[in-house]
Tab-separated table of C-alpha atoms and ligand atoms in Angstrom:
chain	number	residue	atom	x	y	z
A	11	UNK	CA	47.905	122.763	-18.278
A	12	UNK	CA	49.241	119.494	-20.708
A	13	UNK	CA	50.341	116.473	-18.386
A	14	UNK	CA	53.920	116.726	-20.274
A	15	UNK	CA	54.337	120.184	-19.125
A	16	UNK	CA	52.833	119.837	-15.405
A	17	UNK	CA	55.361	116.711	-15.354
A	18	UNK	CA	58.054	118.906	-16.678
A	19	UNK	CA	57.407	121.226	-13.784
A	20	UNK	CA	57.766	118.666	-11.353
A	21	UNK	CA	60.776	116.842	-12.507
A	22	UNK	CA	62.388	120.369	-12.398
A	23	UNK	CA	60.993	119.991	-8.595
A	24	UNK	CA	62.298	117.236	-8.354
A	25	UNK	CA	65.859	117.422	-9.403
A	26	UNK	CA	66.174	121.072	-7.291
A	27	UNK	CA	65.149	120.097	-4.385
A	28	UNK	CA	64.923	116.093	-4.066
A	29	UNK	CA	67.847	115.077	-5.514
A	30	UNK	CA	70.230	118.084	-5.106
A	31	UNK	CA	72.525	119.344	-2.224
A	32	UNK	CA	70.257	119.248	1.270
A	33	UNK	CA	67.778	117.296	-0.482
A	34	UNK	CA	64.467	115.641	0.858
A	35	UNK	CA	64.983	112.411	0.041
A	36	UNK	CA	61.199	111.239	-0.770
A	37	UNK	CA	61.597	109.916	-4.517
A	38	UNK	CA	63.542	106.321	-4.359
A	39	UNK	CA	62.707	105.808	-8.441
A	40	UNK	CA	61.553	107.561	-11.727
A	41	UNK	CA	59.453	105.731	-13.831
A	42	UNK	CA	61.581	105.358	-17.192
A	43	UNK	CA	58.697	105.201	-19.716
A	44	UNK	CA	57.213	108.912	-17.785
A	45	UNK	CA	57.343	111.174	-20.524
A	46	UNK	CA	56.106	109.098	-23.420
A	47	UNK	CA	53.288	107.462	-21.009
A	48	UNK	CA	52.301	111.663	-20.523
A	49	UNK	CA	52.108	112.662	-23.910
A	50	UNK	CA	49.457	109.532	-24.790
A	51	UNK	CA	47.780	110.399	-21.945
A	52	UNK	CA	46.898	114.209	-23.395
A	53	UNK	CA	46.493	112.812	-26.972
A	54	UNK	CA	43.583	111.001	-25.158
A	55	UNK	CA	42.932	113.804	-22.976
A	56	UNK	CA	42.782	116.019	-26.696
A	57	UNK	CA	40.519	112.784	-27.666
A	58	UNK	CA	37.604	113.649	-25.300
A	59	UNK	CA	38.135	110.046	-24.082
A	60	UNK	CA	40.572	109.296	-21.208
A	61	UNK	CA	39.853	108.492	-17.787
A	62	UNK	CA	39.128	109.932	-14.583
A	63	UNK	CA	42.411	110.773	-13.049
A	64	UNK	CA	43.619	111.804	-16.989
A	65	UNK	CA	46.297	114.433	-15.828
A	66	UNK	CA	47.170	113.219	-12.261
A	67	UNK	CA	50.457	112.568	-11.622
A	68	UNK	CA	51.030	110.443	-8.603
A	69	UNK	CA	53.684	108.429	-6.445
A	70	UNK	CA	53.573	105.137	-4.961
A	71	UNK	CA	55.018	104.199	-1.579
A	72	UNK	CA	57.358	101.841	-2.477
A	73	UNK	CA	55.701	98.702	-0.853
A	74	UNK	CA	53.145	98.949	-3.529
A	75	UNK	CA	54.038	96.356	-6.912
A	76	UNK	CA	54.208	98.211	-10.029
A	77	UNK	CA	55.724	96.318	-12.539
A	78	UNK	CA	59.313	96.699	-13.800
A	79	UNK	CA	60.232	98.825	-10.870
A	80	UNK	CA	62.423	98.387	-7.735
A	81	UNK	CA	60.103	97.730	-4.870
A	82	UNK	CA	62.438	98.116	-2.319
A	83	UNK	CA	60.190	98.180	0.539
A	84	UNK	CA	63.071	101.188	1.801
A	85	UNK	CA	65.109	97.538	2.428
A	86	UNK	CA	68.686	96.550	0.971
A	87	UNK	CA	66.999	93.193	1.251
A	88	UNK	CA	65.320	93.785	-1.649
A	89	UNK	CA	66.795	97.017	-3.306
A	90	UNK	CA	66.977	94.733	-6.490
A	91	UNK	CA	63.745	93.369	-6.375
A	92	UNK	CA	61.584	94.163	-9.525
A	93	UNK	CA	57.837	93.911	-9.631
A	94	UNK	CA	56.998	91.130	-12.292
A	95	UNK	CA	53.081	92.623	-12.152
A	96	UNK	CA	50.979	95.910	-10.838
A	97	UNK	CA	48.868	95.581	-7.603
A	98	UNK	CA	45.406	95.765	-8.217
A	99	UNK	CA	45.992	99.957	-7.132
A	100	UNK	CA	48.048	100.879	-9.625
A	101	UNK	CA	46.476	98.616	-12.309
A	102	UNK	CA	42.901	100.571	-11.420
A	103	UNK	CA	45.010	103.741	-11.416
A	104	UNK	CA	46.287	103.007	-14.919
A	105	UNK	CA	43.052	101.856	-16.283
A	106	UNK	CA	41.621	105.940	-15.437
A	107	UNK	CA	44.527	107.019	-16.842
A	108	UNK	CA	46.459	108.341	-13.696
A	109	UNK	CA	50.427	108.722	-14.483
A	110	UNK	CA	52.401	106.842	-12.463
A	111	UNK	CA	55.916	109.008	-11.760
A	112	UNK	CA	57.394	107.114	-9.687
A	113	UNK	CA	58.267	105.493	-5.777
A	114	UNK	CA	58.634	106.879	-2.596
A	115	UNK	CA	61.100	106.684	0.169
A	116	UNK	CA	59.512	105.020	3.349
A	117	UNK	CA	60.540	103.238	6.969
A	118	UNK	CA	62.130	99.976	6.216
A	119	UNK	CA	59.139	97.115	5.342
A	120	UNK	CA	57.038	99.968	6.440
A	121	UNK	CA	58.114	100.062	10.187
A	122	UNK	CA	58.718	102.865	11.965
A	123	UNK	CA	57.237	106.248	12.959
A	124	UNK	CA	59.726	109.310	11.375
A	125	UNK	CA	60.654	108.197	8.533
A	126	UNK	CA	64.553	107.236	9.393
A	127	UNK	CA	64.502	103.847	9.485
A	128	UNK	CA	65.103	103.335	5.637
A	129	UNK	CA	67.900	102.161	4.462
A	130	UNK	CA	68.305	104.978	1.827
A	131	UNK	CA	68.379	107.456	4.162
A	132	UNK	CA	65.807	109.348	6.310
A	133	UNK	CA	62.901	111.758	4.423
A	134	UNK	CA	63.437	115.363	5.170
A	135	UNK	CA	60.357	116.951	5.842
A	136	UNK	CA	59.832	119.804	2.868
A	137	UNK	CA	58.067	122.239	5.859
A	138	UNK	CA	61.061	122.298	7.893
A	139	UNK	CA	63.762	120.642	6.360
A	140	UNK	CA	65.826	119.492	9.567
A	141	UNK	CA	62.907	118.136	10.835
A	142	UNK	CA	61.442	113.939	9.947
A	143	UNK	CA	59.003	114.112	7.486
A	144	UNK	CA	56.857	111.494	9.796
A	145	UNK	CA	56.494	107.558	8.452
A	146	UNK	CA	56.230	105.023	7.739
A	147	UNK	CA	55.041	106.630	4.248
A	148	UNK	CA	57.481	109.493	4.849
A	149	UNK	CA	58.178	109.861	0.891
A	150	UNK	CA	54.830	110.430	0.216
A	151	UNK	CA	53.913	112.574	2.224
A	152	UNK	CA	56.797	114.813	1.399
A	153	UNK	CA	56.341	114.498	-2.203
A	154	UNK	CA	52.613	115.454	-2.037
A	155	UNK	CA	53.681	118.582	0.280
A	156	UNK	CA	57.045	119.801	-1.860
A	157	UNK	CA	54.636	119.718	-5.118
A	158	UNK	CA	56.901	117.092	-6.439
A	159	UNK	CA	53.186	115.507	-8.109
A	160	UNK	CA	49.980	115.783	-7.273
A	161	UNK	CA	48.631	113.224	-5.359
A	162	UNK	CA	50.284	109.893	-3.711
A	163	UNK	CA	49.589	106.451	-2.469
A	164	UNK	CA	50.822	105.221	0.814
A	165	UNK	CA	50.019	102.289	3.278
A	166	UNK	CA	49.013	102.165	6.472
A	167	UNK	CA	49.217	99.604	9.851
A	168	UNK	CA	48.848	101.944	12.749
A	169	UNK	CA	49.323	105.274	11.522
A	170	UNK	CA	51.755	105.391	8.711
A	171	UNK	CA	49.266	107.278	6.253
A	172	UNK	CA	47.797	109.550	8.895
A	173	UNK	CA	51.631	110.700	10.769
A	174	UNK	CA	53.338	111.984	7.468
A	175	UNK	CA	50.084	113.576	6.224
A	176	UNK	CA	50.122	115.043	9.853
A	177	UNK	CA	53.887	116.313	9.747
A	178	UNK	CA	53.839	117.426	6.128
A	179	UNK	CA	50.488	119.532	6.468
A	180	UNK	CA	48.502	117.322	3.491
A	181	UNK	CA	45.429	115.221	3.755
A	182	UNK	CA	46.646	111.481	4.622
A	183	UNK	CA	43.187	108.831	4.277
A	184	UNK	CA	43.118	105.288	6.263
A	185	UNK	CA	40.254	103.841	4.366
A	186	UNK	CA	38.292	101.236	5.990
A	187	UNK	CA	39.567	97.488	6.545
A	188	UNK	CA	38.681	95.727	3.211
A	189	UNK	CA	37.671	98.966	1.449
A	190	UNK	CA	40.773	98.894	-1.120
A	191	UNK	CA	42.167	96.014	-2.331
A	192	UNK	CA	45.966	95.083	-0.901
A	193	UNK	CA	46.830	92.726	-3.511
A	194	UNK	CA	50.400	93.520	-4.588
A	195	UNK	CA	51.018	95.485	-1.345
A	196	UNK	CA	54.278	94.080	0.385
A	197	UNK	CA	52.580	94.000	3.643
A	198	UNK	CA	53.718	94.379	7.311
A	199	UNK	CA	50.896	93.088	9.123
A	200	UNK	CA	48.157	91.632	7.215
A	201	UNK	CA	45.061	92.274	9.404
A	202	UNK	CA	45.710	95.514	10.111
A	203	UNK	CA	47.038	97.339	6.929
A	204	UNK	CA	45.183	99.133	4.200
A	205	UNK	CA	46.665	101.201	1.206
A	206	UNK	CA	45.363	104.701	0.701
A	207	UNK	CA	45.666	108.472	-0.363
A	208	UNK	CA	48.048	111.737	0.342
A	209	UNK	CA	47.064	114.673	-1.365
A	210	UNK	CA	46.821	118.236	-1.807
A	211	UNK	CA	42.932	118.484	-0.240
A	212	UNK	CA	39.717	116.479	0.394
A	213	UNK	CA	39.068	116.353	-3.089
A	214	UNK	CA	41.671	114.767	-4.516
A	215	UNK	CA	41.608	112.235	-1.907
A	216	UNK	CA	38.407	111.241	-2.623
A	217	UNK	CA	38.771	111.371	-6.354
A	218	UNK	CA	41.752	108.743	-5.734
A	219	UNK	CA	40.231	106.843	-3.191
A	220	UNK	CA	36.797	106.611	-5.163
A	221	UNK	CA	39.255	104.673	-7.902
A	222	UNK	CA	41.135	102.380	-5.747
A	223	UNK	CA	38.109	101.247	-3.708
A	224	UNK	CA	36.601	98.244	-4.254
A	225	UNK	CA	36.313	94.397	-4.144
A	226	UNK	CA	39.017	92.504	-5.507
A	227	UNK	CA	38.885	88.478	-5.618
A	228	UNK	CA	42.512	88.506	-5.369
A	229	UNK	CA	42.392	90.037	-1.541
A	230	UNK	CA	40.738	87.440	0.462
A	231	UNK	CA	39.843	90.575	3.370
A	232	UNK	CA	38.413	92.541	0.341
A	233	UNK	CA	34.620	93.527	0.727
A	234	UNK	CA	32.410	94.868	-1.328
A	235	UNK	CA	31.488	98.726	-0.523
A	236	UNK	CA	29.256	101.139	-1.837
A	237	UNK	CA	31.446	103.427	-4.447
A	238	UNK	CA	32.336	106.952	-3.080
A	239	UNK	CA	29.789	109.358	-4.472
A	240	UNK	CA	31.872	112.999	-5.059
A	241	UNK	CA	29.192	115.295	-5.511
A	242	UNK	CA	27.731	113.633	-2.194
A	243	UNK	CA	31.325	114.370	-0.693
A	244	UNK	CA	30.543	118.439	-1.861
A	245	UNK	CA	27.880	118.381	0.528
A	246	UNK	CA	27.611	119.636	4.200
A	247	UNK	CA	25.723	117.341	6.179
A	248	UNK	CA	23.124	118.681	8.239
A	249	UNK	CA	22.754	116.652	10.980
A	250	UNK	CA	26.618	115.286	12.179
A	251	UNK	CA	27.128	114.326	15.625
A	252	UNK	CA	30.631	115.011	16.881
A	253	UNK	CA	32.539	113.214	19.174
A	254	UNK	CA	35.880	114.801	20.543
A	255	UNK	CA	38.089	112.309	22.033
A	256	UNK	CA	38.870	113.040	25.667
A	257	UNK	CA	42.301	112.000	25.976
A	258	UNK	CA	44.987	113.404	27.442
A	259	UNK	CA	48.212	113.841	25.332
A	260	UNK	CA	51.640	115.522	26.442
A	261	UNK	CA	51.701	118.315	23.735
A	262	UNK	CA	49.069	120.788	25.533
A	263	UNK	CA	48.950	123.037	22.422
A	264	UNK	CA	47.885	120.656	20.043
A	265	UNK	CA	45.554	119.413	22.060
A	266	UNK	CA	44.156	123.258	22.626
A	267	UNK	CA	44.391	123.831	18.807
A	268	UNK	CA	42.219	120.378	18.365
A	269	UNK	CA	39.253	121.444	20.464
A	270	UNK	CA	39.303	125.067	19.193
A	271	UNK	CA	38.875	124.448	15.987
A	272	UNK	CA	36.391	121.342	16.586
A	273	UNK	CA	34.317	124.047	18.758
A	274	UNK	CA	34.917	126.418	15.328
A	275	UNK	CA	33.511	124.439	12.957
A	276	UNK	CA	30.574	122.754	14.962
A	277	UNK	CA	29.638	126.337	15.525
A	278	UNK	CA	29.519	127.133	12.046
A	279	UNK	CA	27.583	124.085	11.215
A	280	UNK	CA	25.257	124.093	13.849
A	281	UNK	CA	26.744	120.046	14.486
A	282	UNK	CA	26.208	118.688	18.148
A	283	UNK	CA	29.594	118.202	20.091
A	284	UNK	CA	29.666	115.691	22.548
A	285	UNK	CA	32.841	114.808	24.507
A	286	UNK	CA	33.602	110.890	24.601
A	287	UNK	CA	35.809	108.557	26.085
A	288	UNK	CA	36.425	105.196	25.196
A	289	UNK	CA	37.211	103.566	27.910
A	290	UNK	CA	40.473	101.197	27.189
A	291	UNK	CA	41.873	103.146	24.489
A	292	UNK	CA	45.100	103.065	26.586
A	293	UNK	CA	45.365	99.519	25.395
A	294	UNK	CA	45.916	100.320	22.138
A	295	UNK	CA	49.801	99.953	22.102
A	296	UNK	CA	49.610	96.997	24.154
A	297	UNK	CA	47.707	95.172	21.581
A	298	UNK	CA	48.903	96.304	18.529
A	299	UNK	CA	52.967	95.835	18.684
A	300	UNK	CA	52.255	91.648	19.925
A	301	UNK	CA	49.997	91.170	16.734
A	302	UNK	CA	52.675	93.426	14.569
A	303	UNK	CA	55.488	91.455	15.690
A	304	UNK	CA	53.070	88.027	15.032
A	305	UNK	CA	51.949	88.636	11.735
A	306	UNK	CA	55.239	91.053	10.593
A	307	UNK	CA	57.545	88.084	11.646
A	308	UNK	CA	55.333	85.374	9.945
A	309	UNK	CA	55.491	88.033	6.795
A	310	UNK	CA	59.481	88.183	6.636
A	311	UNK	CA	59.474	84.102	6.656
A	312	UNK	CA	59.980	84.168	2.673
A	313	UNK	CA	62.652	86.597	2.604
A	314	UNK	CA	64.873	84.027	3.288
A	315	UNK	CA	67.438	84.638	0.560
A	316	UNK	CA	66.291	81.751	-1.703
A	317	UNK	CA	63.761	83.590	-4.131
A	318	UNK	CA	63.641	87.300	-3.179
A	319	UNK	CA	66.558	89.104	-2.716
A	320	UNK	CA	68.566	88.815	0.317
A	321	UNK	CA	67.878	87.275	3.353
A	322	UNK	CA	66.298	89.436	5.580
A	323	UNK	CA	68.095	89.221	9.085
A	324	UNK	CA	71.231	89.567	7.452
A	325	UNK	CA	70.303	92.783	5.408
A	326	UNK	CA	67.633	94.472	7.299
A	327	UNK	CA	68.215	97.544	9.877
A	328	UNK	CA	67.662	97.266	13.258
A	329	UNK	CA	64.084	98.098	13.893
A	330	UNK	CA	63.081	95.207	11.454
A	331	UNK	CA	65.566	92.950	13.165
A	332	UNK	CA	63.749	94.304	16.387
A	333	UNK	CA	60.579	92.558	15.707
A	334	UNK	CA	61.627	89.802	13.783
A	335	UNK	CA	63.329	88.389	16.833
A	336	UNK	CA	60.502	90.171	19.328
A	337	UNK	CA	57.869	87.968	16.851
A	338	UNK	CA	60.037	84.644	16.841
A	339	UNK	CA	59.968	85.103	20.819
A	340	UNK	CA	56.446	85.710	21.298
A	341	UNK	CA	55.600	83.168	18.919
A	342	UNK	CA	57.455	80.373	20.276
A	343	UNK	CA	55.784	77.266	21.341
A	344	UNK	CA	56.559	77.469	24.774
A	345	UNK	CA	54.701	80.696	25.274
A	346	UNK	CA	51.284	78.897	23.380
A	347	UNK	CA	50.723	82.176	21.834
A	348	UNK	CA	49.699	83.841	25.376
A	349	UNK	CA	50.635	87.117	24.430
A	350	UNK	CA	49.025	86.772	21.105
A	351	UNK	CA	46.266	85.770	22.482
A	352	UNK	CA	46.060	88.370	25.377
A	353	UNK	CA	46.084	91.322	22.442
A	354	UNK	CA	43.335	89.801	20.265
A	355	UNK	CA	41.290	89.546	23.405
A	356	UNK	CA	41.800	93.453	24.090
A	357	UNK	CA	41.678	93.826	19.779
A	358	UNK	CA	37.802	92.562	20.029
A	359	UNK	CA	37.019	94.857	23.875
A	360	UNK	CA	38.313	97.618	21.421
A	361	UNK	CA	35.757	96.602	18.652
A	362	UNK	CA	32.888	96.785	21.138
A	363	UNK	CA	33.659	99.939	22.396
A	364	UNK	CA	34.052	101.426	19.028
A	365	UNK	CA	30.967	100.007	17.792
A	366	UNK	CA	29.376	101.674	20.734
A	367	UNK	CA	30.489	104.578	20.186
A	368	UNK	CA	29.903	105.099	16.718
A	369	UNK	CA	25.819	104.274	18.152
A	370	UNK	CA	26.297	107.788	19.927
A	371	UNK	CA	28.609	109.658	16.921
A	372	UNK	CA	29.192	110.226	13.314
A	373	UNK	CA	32.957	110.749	13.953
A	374	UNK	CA	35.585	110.739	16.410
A	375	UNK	CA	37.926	113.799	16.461
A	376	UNK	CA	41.297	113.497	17.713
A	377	UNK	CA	45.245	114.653	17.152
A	378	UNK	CA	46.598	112.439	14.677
A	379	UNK	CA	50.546	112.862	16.491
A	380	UNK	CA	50.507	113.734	19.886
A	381	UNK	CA	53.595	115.462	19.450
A	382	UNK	CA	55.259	117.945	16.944
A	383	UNK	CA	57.772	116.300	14.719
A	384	UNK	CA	61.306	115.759	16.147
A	385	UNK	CA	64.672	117.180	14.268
A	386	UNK	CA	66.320	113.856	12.121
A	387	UNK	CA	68.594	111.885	13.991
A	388	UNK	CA	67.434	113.334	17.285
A	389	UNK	CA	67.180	109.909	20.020
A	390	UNK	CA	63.998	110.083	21.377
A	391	UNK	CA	63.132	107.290	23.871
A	392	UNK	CA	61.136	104.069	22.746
A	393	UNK	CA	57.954	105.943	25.075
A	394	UNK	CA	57.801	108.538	23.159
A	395	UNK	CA	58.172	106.444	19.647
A	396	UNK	CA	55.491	104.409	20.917
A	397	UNK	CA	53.526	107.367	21.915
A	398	UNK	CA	53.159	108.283	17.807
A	399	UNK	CA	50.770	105.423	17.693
A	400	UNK	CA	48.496	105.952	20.521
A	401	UNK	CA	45.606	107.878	18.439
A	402	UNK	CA	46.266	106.118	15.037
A	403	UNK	CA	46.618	102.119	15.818
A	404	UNK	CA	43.331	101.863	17.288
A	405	UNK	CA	41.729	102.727	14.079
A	406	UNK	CA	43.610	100.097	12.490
A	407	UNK	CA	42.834	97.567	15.548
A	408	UNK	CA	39.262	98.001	14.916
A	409	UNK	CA	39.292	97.938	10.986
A	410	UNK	CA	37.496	101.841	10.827
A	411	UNK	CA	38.218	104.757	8.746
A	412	UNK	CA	40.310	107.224	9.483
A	413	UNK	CA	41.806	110.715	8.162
A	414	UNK	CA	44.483	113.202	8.979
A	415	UNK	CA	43.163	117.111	7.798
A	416	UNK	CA	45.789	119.507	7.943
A	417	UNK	CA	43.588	121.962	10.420
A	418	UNK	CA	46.590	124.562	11.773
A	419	UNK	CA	50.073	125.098	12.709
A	420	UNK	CA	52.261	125.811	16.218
A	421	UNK	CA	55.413	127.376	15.606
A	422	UNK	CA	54.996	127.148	11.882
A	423	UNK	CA	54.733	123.479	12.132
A	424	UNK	CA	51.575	122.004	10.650
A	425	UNK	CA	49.240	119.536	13.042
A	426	UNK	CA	46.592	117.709	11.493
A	427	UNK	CA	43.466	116.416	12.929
A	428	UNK	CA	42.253	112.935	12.816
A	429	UNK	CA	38.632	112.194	11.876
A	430	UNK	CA	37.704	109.098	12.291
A	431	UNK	CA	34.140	106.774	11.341
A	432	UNK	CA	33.176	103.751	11.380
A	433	UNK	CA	33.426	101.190	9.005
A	434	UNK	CA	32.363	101.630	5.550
A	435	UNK	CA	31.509	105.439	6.403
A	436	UNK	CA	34.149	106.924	4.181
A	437	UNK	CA	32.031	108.273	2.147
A	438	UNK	CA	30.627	110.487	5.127
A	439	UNK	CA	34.148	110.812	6.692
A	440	UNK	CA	35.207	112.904	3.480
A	441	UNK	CA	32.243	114.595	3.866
A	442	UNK	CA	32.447	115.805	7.361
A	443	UNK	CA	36.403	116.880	6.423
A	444	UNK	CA	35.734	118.448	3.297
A	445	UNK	CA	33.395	120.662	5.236
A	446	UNK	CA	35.852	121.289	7.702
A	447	UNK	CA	38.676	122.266	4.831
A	448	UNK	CA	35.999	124.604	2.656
A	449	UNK	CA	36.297	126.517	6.506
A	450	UNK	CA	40.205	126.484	6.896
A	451	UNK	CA	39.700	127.475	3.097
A	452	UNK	CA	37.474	130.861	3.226
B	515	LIG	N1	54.455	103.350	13.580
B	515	LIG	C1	53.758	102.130	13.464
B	515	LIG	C2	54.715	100.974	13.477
B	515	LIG	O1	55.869	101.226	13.527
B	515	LIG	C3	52.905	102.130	12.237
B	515	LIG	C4	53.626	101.806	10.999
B	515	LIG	C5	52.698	101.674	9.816
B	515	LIG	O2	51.537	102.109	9.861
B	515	LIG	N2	53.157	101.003	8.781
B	515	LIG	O3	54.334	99.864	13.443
């Protein structure tokens, strides 16, 4: 099918069922130039010379610079903020000729777990529509999983990639710390976020992903990585030691659904399962929210009113406000960073224990959510918020990859199942889930 008339499809989507009566709520902007950027990219397409994602049409969290559009960050702080340049993503997205359609609803500054912290209004999730779409990248994952476009970019600190892919039943990649380049990402805690795919299946996110990836000079964390082979990703791997995560999570069901189909497909593939613990994995929370608040805090310094848009304790919602005052108290002098301090202790016990892990394992298998998505607007106590992050935030703590595979449903909601490598393996971490999907598949 043309680009123009896939893109007509979807703005047809779009307008039903995003923008119309009980809509979802995951596009924030349409890129103006769309249709005329489409029809070059088939007369290039017709050419025998465009590029590698030539006929992809794909959204952009709306943390993530493209220029002339509102990058509102889901904020009224800066809801008139227009990107005066593309983030090295979407320039290497443009370059291969992917179309860029437009932004996605998200968590305000990228903080939160459902989805319903922006200030536009919360994502509805396009599975069950009175139900949070999961966050912070809750646009994108909804737009990948109503077939508003094909694929989708998203960011992620402790989980905000991995949740929506989770809740919306698409694939949802972490890549690796320094993997893809975060220049132009708004971020919300610089040494823990990373920018990376939702899509349809494996393959597509490793088609985006093996775009994106790569060193940048402009993003001083930026490393350079071996480029994502995708015929290597085709393959099954022979010899894959599996380590399930022994951990115990409220939700008994997904936790039985987890280790079923782990047992399933190391059957199959005749892959050794080994049952692991890692030993203070319980810390995770602990040490994550103290460097969030840190670095998030430090991060919001600029949006002081003066150059972009307003200032931010006078615009933001409350769970921004929430750690921008929990980061100028844990910051102050009188404290000498002790609780700082305390988390990047546990942040580097973490490290260890991964890396000696991933001695014993090619991946770590896991829920992504602990816990089925909750109805919008529903309170659910700051435990249980919290508890979202236990399985995903440790991946970012340590700086490995990490995926969310939609792998079954309870009640017809979808679960997804986090595989996670170490660092630099994401090459192999597609592998091992694109073996696991080819099974969900026949
Ligand atoms: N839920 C986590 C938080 O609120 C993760 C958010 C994210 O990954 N951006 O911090």
């Amino acid at each position: 099918m043309k680009t123009v008339e896939k893109l007509k499809k979807y703005l047809e989507e779009i307008k039903k069922n995003d923008q119309n009566g009980n809509k979802i709520n995951a596009i924030l902007e349409l890129n103006p130039n769309i249709n005329e950027e489409a029809k070059k990219i088939d007369e290039k397409i017709a050419k025998g010379n465009a590029g590698k994602l030539a006929g992809q049409i794909i959204v952009l969290k709306a943390n993530i610079n493209v220029e002339g559009m509102h990058i509102s960050c889901g904020s009224k702080v800066l809801e008139n903020y227009k990107a005066p340049y593309d983030a090295t993503v979407v320039k290497k997205i443009k370059d291969e000729d992917g179309l860029i359609l437009g932004l996605t609803n998200c968590d305000e500054f990228a903080c939160g777990w459902s989805g319903e912290t922006s200030a536009f209004g919360p994502t509805k999730n396009p599975v069950k529509i009175e139900l949070v779409a999961g966050g912070s990248s809750s646009g994108s994952g909804a737009a990948v999983a109503a077939n508003f476009c094909d694929m989708a970019l998203g960011s992620d600190t402790g989980g905000s990639i991995r949740v929506p892919a989770s809740h919306c039943g698409v694939v949802g990649v972490k890549p690796s710390y320094g993997f893809v380049s975060r220049y132009g990402l708004i971020d919300m805690c610089m040494s823990f976020d990373q920018i990376g795919p939702l899509t349809k299946n494996v393959q597509d996110a490793a088609l985006l992903l093996s775009v994106i990836q790569g060193y940048d000079e402009c993003d001083s964390i930026s490393e350079k990585s071996k480029s994502i082979n995708l015929k290597k990703v085709e393959e099954i791997p022979k010899k894959i030691i599996v380590g399930l995560l022994d951990f115990e999570i409220s939700n008994k069901e997904i936790q039985k659904l987890i280790n079923e189909k782990t047992k399933q497909f190391c059957k199959k593939y005749n892959w050794e399962l080994k049952k692991i613990s890692i030993p203070h994995l319980d810390l995770a929370i602990a040490t994550y929210f103290p460097i969030v608040y840190t670095e998030f805090y430090s991060a919001t310094r600029r949006l002081d009113g003066r150059r972009y848009g307003k200032k931010v304790e006078e615009a933001c919602g409350p769970e921004v406000l929430r750690r921008i005052l929990g980061g100028s108290e844990i910051t102050k002098a009188e404290h000498q960073g002790r609780n700082y301090h305390l988390a990047l202790q546990a942040r580097e016990l973490l490290k260890k224990e991964f890396e000696n892990i991933f001695k014993e394992v090619d991946c770590i298998i896991s829920p992504v959510v602990p816990r089925l998505p909750h109805k919008i607007g529903e309170k659910i106590s700051s435990k249980e918020m919290f508890e979202y992050d236990a399985l995903t935030s440790p991946m970012n703590i340590v700086g490995n990859c990490a995926l969310s595979l939609p792998i079954g449903e309870i009640n017809k909601i979808p679960v997804g199942m986090q595989i996670a490598c170490d660092k630099f393996q994401d090459e192999k971490m597609l592998q091992i889930a694109r073996s696991i999907e080819k099974l969900q598949i026949s």
